[in-house]
């Protein structure tokens, strides 16, 4: 590859961009900021090793995820994308609590007004009750906290 | 005596025992080692993982940029991210984010269905078949025509919604790249 068409990585590193540059397909020169973040957090050498360990058909996705994590860490040096995980977990807990509360309200209302015409049974499985999947509950309860394992 | 030598810059006083970082990097662990408070010598794997993914130099630069009181959280989040990336070299932490986003979309659907059901039960017995505005002290003013989930009243909770596969955008990074 000529010096006129160096990838973002080789431009940043101020080196020639060879034909078989492993980073070139995933760090085009049109987005220099992306590689700058990746280099700052992971380093070019580590990113190269990470991509080499991944099958070729998955490298684009791997590079995308690595870039995403790097950008998240640059934006939030303390928590990076783990902050997003924590936020999502908290939101899930909140929604789950709200669903449980509404369940309780429905049961209360039903008990208080037994003469109220019952809701038509759900389609498909007449034995299904008003609840989220038990598996969802199990998965939810077994979710590990990000900071609990060290 | 040691302090005097340190002040004169002759050499840094050595820590009583090397931290995990300095042990792995095979260097002297000084009392001002930035890694020592967070990578104890009895947790060698923690630093090994972080070093493999990020590199000691990059971790050091990240820690220096962060206020001291937040460094422990920084190290723990880096360790978590490193662990995730080593377990899943393609998706790393992003796999967990995608999973949680999908779960959240499903729960939001369940919540909408639950609210619709509650609104159904909130209809007074005498006017259960009436259309229009319904007043309930718990639910507030709700119009069946306005409720987006009216068509889902007959569905049970937890029914998978094949139409709800699009992951919502995240924060400032725009559309999340993965749709499951």
XYZ file of C-alpha atoms in Angstrom:
330
model
C 0.000 0.000 0.000
C 1.449 3.338 -0.908
C 1.979 6.085 1.617
C -0.980 7.905 0.054
C -3.422 5.263 1.244
C -2.169 4.416 4.695
C -4.715 3.179 7.188
C -5.483 5.251 10.276
C -3.268 3.019 12.405
C -0.191 3.334 10.233
C -0.738 7.061 9.828
C -0.957 7.441 13.596
C 2.120 5.289 14.116
C 3.923 7.072 11.310
C 4.924 3.947 9.503
C 4.442 2.409 6.108
C 1.186 0.593 5.642
C 1.965 -2.788 4.089
C -0.399 -4.698 1.803
C -1.092 -7.213 4.526
C -1.531 -4.684 7.336
C -3.820 -6.452 9.807
C -5.274 -3.205 11.093
C -6.012 -1.571 7.733
C -9.399 -3.200 7.020
C -10.777 -2.087 10.406
C -9.200 1.297 10.911
C -9.669 3.245 7.691
C -7.971 6.596 7.310
C -11.402 8.262 7.258
C -11.734 7.822 11.038
C -8.422 8.658 12.719
C -10.057 9.374 16.067
C -11.197 5.798 16.440
C -7.706 4.380 16.253
C -6.369 7.139 18.468
C -8.730 5.967 21.244
C -7.872 2.326 20.674
C -4.170 3.080 20.773
C -4.503 5.129 23.935
C -6.337 2.404 25.848
C -5.067 -0.869 24.433
C -1.991 -0.015 22.414
C -1.364 -0.977 18.799
C 0.600 -4.067 19.717
C -2.141 -5.471 21.961
C -4.854 -4.754 19.411
C -2.830 -6.505 16.723
C -2.395 -9.550 18.950
C -6.103 -9.569 19.839
C -7.127 -9.471 16.190
C -4.626 -12.148 15.232
C -6.178 -14.481 17.793
C -9.616 -14.104 16.240
C -10.759 -15.858 13.031
C -10.652 -13.543 10.029
C -14.418 -13.534 9.531
C -14.900 -12.246 13.089
C -12.200 -9.590 13.090
C -14.463 -6.783 11.941
C -16.785 -7.358 14.889
C -13.871 -7.732 17.263
C -12.381 -4.443 16.042
C -15.772 -2.769 16.412
C -16.119 -3.967 20.010
C -12.552 -3.032 20.897
C -13.145 0.445 19.467
C -16.389 0.765 21.383
C -14.672 -0.184 24.644
C -11.795 2.193 23.993
C -14.102 5.114 23.256
C -16.142 4.318 26.372
C -12.971 4.295 28.477
C -11.763 7.586 27.022
C -15.160 9.136 27.788
C -15.257 7.623 31.272
C -11.747 6.766 32.479
C -13.016 5.335 35.772
C -15.708 2.918 34.637
C -15.519 2.721 30.846
C -18.137 0.410 29.396
C -18.530 -1.289 32.785
C -20.431 1.857 33.755
C -22.901 1.098 30.996
C -23.302 -2.466 32.278
C -23.991 -1.215 35.806
C -26.496 1.321 34.508
C -28.342 -1.321 32.489
C -28.435 -3.684 35.468
C -29.926 -0.956 37.632
C -32.544 -0.151 35.013
C -33.443 -3.830 34.755
C -33.844 -4.035 38.542
C -36.089 -0.975 38.420
C -38.307 -2.307 35.644
C -38.488 -5.703 37.328
C -39.617 -4.056 40.589
C -42.263 -2.121 38.751
C -43.584 -5.267 37.092
C -43.745 -7.007 40.480
C -45.614 -4.059 41.953
C -48.139 -4.067 39.136
C -48.594 -7.810 39.581
C -49.382 -7.150 43.206
C -51.838 -4.429 42.264
C -53.591 -6.735 39.814
C -53.891 -9.474 42.423
C -55.160 -6.962 44.982
C -57.685 -5.566 42.560
C -58.844 -9.027 41.582
C -59.277 -10.020 45.219
C -61.200 -6.837 45.984
C -63.474 -7.198 42.963
C -64.061 -10.881 42.372
C -67.174 -10.031 40.374
C -65.030 -8.245 37.817
C -65.118 -10.091 34.522
C -61.807 -11.904 34.247
C -59.369 -11.130 31.508
C -59.692 -13.473 28.514
C -57.066 -16.203 28.744
C -53.866 -15.553 26.871
C -53.515 -17.124 23.448
C -51.435 -20.241 23.079
C -50.967 -21.423 26.613
C -54.043 -21.218 28.827
C -52.070 -22.256 31.890
C -49.637 -19.330 31.679
C -49.938 -16.934 34.580
C -49.185 -13.247 34.671
C -45.482 -13.369 35.265
C -42.280 -12.955 33.453
C -40.502 -16.095 32.366
C -39.176 -18.040 35.312
C -35.986 -18.410 33.353
C -35.726 -14.640 33.074
C -36.113 -14.435 36.827
C -33.468 -17.102 37.339
C -31.104 -15.389 34.923
C -31.765 -12.067 36.526
C -31.069 -13.342 39.998
C -27.865 -15.051 38.918
C -26.397 -12.013 37.188
C -22.961 -11.259 38.616
C -22.168 -7.831 39.873
C -19.232 -6.374 37.861
C -17.127 -5.716 40.903
C -17.889 -8.799 42.928
C -15.392 -11.297 41.667
C -11.916 -10.076 42.571
C 18.304 7.980 56.511
C 16.196 6.397 53.792
C 13.973 9.454 53.638
C 17.036 11.696 53.252
C 18.323 9.600 50.386
C 14.880 9.644 48.770
C 14.711 13.413 49.054
C 18.137 13.740 47.487
C 16.936 11.514 44.664
C 19.581 8.900 45.207
C 17.091 6.101 45.117
C 13.499 5.448 45.970
C 12.802 3.525 49.137
C 11.823 -0.017 48.336
C 8.430 -1.374 49.336
C 8.480 -4.114 51.933
C 7.186 -6.614 49.371
C 6.649 -6.330 45.634
C 3.123 -5.836 44.392
C 1.707 -8.193 41.784
C 2.540 -5.733 39.020
C 6.179 -5.321 39.919
C 6.552 -9.059 40.435
C 5.238 -9.728 36.943
C 7.269 -6.911 35.433
C 10.316 -8.059 37.382
C 11.182 -4.692 38.747
C 11.664 -3.045 42.114
C 8.444 -2.115 43.804
C 8.895 1.296 45.358
C 6.781 2.941 48.012
C 5.358 5.250 45.353
C 4.422 2.423 42.973
C 1.110 3.404 41.428
C 0.007 -0.215 41.091
C 0.824 -1.403 44.613
C -2.376 -0.292 46.402
C -4.579 -2.018 43.837
C -2.673 -5.104 42.722
C -1.724 -6.975 45.860
C 0.901 -9.678 45.659
C -1.664 -12.327 46.608
C -3.710 -11.536 43.471
C -1.230 -12.143 40.657
C -3.875 -13.157 38.109
C -5.688 -9.846 38.380
C -2.716 -7.854 37.142
C -1.699 -10.511 34.648
C -5.088 -10.198 32.912
C -5.060 -6.415 32.939
C -1.508 -6.331 31.625
C -2.312 -8.789 28.845
C -5.245 -6.757 27.557
C -4.261 -3.163 28.237
C -0.547 -3.203 29.001
C 1.040 -1.933 32.201
C 2.055 1.349 30.628
C -1.480 2.171 29.463
C -2.954 1.199 32.835
C -0.456 3.426 34.576
C -1.405 6.371 32.337
C -5.119 5.782 32.978
C -4.569 5.660 36.748
C -2.496 8.818 36.751
C -5.306 10.705 34.993
C -7.889 9.622 37.524
C -8.323 11.127 41.043
C -6.764 8.923 43.704
C -10.078 8.208 45.416
C -11.416 6.731 42.177
C -8.442 4.576 41.308
C -9.701 1.471 43.045
C -12.923 1.561 41.030
C -10.892 2.217 37.895
C -8.714 -0.824 38.528
C -11.709 -3.014 39.257
C -13.482 -1.956 36.089
C -10.320 -2.516 34.049
C -9.965 -5.967 35.602
C -13.578 -6.783 34.775
C -13.143 -5.596 31.201
C -9.910 -7.533 30.801
C -11.530 -10.691 32.162
C -14.462 -10.278 29.757
C -12.155 -9.773 26.798
C -10.028 -12.780 27.632
C -13.134 -14.958 27.958
C -14.641 -13.613 24.750
C -11.946 -12.285 22.414
C -14.511 -11.079 19.872
C -17.160 -9.290 21.913
C -15.610 -8.808 25.356
C -17.784 -6.591 27.548
C -19.964 -5.647 24.618
C -21.494 -9.113 24.664
C -22.754 -8.487 28.190
C -24.082 -5.067 27.189
C -25.991 -6.525 24.242
C -27.497 -9.226 26.442
C -28.595 -6.704 29.066
C -30.071 -4.411 26.432
C -32.079 -7.267 24.997
C -33.297 -8.212 28.469
C -34.285 -4.631 29.128
C -36.280 -4.413 25.900
C -38.100 -7.621 26.833
C -38.844 -6.344 30.324
C -40.089 -3.038 28.944
C -42.474 -5.004 26.782
C -43.569 -7.012 29.822
C -44.068 -3.782 31.741
C -46.254 -2.351 28.989
C -48.347 -5.518 29.005
C -48.595 -5.409 32.791
C -49.780 -1.815 32.719
C -52.355 -2.665 30.085
C -53.609 -5.533 32.214
C -53.831 -3.322 35.267
C -55.743 -0.757 33.270
C -58.102 -3.509 32.137
C -58.785 -4.483 35.760
C -59.194 -0.854 36.688
C -62.272 -0.578 34.473
C -65.397 -0.382 36.680
C -67.500 -3.575 36.511
C -70.602 -1.774 35.194
C -68.724 -0.206 32.351
C -66.213 -2.896 31.526
C -67.162 -2.881 27.905
C -67.209 0.888 27.571
C -64.729 2.691 25.383
C -63.182 6.041 26.052
C -61.625 7.575 29.092
C -61.169 5.431 32.168
C -60.437 6.900 35.526
C -58.608 4.984 38.190
C -56.857 6.369 41.202
C -53.904 4.119 40.693
C -53.556 4.287 36.968
C -54.754 7.784 36.346
C -56.614 8.892 33.277
C -56.163 6.368 30.551
C -57.814 6.109 27.224
C -57.905 2.656 25.671
C -57.641 4.227 22.275
C -54.449 5.985 23.286
C -52.791 3.032 24.936
C -50.132 1.625 22.697
C -50.401 -1.804 24.254
C -54.148 -2.377 23.912
C -53.583 -5.036 21.297
C -51.291 -6.841 23.715
C -53.883 -7.203 26.493
C -54.618 -10.742 25.432
C -50.964 -11.696 25.405
C -49.279 -13.168 28.451
C -46.214 -11.675 29.991
C -42.939 -12.980 28.838
C -44.120 -13.758 25.351
C -41.133 -13.201 23.146
C -41.608 -10.280 20.855
C -39.905 -11.015 17.629
C -40.580 -7.464 16.544
C -38.623 -6.074 19.470
C -35.203 -7.117 18.279
C -33.834 -3.695 17.511
C -31.481 -2.604 20.255
C -31.990 1.027 21.245
C -29.214 3.546 20.810
C -26.775 3.867 23.680
C -25.464 7.025 25.218
C -23.294 9.161 22.988
C -21.959 6.354 20.861
C -24.927 6.261 18.525
C -26.668 3.141 17.308
C -25.365 0.012 18.966
C -23.805 -2.050 16.229
C -25.364 -5.363 17.066
C -28.923 -6.553 16.563
C -29.729 -9.933 18.001
